[in-house]
Tab-separated table of C-alpha atoms and ligand atoms in Angstrom:
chain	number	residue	atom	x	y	z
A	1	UNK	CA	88.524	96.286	64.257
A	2	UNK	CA	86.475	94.023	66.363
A	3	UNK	CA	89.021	93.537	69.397
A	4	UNK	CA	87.802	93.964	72.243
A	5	UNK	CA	89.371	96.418	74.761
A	6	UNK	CA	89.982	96.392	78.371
A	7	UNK	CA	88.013	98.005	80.999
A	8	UNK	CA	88.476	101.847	80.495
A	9	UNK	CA	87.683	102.021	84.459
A	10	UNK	CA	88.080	99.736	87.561
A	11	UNK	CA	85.120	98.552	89.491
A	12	UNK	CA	85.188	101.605	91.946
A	13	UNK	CA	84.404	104.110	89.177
A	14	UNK	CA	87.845	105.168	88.903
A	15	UNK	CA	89.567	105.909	85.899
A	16	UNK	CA	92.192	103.216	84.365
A	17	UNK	CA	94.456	105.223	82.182
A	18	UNK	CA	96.294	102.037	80.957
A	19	UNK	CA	93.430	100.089	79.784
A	20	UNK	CA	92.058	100.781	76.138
A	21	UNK	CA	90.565	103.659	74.611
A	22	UNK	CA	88.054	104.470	71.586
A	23	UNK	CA	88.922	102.041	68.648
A	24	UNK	CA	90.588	104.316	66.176
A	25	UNK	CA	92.604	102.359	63.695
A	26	UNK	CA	96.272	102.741	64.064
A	27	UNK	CA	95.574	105.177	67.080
A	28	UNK	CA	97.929	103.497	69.118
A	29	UNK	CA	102.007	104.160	69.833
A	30	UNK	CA	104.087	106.330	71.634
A	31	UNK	CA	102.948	110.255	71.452
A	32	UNK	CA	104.110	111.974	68.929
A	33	UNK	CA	106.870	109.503	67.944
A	34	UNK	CA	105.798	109.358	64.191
A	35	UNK	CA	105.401	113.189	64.792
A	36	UNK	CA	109.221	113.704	65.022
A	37	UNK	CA	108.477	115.599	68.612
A	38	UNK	CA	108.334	114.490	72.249
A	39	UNK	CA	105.584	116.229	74.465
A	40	UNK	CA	106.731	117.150	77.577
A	41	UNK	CA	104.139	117.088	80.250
A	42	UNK	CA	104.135	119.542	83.054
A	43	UNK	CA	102.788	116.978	85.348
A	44	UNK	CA	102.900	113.012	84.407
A	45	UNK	CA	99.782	112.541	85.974
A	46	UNK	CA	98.124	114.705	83.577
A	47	UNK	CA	98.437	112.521	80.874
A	48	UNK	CA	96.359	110.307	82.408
A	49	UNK	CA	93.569	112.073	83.162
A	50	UNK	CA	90.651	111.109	81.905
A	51	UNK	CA	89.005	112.646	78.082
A	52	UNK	CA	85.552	112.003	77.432
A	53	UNK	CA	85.366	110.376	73.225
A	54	UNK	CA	82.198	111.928	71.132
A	55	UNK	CA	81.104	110.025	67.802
A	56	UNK	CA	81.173	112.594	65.361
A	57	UNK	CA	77.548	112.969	66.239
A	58	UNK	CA	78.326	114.433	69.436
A	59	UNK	CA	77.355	110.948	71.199
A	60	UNK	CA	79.654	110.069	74.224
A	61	UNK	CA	81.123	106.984	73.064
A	62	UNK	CA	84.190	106.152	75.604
A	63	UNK	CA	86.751	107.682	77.876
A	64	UNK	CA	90.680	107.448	76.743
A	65	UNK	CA	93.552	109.364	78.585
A	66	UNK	CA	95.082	112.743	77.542
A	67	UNK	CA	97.835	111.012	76.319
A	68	UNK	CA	95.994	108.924	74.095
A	69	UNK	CA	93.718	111.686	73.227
A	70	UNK	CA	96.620	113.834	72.150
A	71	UNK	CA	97.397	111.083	69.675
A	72	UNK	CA	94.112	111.259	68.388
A	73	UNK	CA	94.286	115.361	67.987
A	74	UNK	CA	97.629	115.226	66.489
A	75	UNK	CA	96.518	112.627	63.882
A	76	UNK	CA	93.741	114.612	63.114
A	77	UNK	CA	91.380	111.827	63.721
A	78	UNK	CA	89.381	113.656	66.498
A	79	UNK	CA	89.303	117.463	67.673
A	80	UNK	CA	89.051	118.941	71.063
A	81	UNK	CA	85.890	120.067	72.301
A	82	UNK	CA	86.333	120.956	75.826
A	83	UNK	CA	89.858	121.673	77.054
A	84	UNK	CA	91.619	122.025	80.617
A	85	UNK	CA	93.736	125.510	81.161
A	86	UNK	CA	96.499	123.356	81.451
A	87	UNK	CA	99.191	123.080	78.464
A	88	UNK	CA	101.434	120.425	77.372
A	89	UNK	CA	104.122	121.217	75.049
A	90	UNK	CA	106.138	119.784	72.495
A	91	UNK	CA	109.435	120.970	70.638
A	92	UNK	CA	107.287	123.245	68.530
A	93	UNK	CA	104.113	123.703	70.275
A	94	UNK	CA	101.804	124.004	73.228
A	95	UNK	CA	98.678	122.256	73.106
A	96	UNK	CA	96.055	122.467	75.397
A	97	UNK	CA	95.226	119.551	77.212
A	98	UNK	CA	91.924	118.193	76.450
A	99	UNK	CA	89.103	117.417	78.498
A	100	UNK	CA	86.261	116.102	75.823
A	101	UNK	CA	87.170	115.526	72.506
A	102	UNK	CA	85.158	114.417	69.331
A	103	UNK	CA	85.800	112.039	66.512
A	104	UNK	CA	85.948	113.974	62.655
A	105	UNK	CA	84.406	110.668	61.122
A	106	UNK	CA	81.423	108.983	62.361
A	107	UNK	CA	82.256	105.510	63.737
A	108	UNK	CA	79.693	102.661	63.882
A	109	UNK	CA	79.890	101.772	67.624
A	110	UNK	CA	78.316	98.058	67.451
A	111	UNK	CA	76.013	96.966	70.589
A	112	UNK	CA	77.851	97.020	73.092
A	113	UNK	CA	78.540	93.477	74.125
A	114	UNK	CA	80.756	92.612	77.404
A	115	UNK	CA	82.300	89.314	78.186
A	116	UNK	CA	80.600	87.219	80.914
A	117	UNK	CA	83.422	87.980	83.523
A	118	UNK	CA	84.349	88.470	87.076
A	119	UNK	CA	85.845	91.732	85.965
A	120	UNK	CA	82.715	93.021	84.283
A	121	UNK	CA	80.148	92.112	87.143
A	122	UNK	CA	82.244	93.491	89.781
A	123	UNK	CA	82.486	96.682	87.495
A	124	UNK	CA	78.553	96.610	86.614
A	125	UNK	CA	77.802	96.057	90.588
A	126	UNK	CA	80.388	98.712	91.199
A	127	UNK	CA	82.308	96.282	93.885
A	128	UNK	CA	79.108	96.648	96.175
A	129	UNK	CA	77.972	93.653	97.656
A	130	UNK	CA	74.237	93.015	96.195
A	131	UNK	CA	72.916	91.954	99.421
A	132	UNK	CA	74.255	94.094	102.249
A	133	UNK	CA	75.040	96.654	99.863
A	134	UNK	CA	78.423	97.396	101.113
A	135	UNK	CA	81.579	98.563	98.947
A	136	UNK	CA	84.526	95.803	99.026
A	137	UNK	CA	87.964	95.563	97.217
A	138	UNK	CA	87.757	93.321	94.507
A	139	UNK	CA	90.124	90.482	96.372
A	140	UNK	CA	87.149	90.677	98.769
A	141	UNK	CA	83.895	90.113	96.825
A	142	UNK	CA	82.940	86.711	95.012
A	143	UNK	CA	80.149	86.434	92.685
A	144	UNK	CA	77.262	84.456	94.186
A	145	UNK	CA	74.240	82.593	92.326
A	146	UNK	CA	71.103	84.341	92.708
A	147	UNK	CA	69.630	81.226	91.903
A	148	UNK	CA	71.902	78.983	93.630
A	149	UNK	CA	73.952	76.278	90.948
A	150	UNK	CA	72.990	73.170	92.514
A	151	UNK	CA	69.478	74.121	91.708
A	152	UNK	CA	69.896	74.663	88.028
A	153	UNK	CA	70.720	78.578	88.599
A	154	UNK	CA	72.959	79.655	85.614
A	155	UNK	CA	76.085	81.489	84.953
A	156	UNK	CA	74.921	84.518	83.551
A	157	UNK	CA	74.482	87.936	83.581
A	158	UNK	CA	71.182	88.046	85.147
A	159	UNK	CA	72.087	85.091	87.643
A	160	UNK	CA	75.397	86.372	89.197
A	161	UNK	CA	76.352	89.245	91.198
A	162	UNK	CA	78.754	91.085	93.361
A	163	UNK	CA	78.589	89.258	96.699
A	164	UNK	CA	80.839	90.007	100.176
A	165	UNK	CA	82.130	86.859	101.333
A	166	UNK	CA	79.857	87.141	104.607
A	167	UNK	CA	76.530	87.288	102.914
A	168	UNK	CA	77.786	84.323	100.485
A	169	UNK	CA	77.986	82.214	103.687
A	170	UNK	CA	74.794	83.346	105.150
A	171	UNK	CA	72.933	82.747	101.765
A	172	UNK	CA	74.452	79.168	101.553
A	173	UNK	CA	72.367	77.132	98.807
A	174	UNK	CA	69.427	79.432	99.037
A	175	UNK	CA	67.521	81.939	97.460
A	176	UNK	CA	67.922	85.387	98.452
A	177	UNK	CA	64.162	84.836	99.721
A	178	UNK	CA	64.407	81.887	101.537
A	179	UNK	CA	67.541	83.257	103.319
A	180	UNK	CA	66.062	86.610	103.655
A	181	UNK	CA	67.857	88.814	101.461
A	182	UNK	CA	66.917	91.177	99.246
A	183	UNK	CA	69.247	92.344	95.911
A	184	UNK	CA	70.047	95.575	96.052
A	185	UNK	CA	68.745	95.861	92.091
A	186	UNK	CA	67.920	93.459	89.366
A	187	UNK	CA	71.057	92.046	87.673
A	188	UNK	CA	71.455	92.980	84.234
A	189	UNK	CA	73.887	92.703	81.630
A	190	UNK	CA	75.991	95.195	80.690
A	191	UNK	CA	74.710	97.731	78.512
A	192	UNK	CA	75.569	100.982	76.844
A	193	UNK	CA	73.089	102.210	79.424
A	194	UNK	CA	75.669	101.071	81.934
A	195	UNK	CA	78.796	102.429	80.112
A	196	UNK	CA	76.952	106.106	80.252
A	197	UNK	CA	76.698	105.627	83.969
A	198	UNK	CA	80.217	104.816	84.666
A	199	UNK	CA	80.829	107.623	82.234
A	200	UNK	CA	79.070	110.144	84.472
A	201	UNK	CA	81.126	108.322	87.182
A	202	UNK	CA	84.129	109.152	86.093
A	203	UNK	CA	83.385	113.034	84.964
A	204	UNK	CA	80.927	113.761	87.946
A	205	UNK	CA	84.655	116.309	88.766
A	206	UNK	CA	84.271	117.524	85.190
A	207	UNK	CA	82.093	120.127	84.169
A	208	UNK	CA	82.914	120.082	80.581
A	209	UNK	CA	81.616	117.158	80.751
A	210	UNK	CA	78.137	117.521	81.557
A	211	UNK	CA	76.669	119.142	78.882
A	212	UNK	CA	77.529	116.022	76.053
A	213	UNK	CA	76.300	113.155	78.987
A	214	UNK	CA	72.981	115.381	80.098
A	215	UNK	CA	72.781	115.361	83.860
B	1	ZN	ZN1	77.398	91.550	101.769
């Protein structure tokens, strides 16, 4: 499996429970339909909180929703580590709903390696706006060249980032020196480095999470 998945959280940090999980072969499908039992959630919303995915080695890997987690428990692919005091139940039984669970076989997590994308910078730059260092909605960011096009600056990560529509105009075809900015931090592509931050993110409300992400 070499697909790559979609963003497992929007720019703003928040969790996207309908975007992609942890790659686990055949992982995917309704809950517990090949189970022969329906889980009935207390709350809907609680399947989509988010589950923070170990590798077998206890590394943090991803973040998936309960209801995909579940999946993952029930198949006996993964087992909970952490769980919530919550239940959800099914015709037969009442599982606790997990907060950190970890895979049962080691899984060779390549480099991470993100697609060049609007998407991705606005989620690396965390929708703030590089130069005046403000937060935006997505519809009202662009991506400027550091380096501007017209003078050979490239599309890349290192060249692009998160820019308000304001300090694109002031910056015109300059560099942020000669216009008198100053990036709020080096741009650089996106790493596992930056995956563990937006992991943190996401499970700062979490306190079973802490211990496995070290902060
Ligand atoms: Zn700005």
């Amino acid at each position: 499996m070499s697909a790559r998945r979609p963003e497992a959280v929007d720019p703003r940090g928040r969790f996207v429970p309908e975007a992609g999980g942890v790659l686990v072969p055949g992982a995917s499908g309704n809950l517990g339909a090949r189970h022969g039992h329906s889980l009935t959630p207390r709350r809907a919303s609680l399947m989509q909180e988010p589950v923070l995915v170990l590798n077998a080695t206890y590394e943090p890997i991803n973040v998936t929703a309960v209801r995909r987690a579940m999946v993952l428990l029930l198949k006996g692919v993964a087992q909970a580590e952490e769980v919530h005091n919550a239940e959800v139940h099914s015709s037969a039984h009442a599982h606790k709903v997990p907060s950190v669970i970890r895979l049962l076989a080691y899984r060779h997590i390549p480099q991470q390696s993100r697609a060049l994308s609007r998407k991705n910078i606005l989620l690396r730059d965390r929708n703030t706006c590089q130069f005046c260092g403000k937060i935006f909605p997505s519809s009202e960011l662009t991506l400027d060249h550091v380096m501007p096009r017209s003078r050979g600056g490239r599309s890349s990560w290192e060249n692009l980032v998160a820019c308000c529509y304001r300090c694109n105009n002031d910056k015109g075809d300059r560099t942020p020196e000669e216009a008198g900015l100053k990036l709020a931090r080096k741009p650089r592509p996106f790493t596992l480095h930056t995956s563990r931050q937006l992991m943190r993110l996401i499970g700062h409300r979490d306190e079973r999470w802490r211990k496995y992400l070290f902060y």
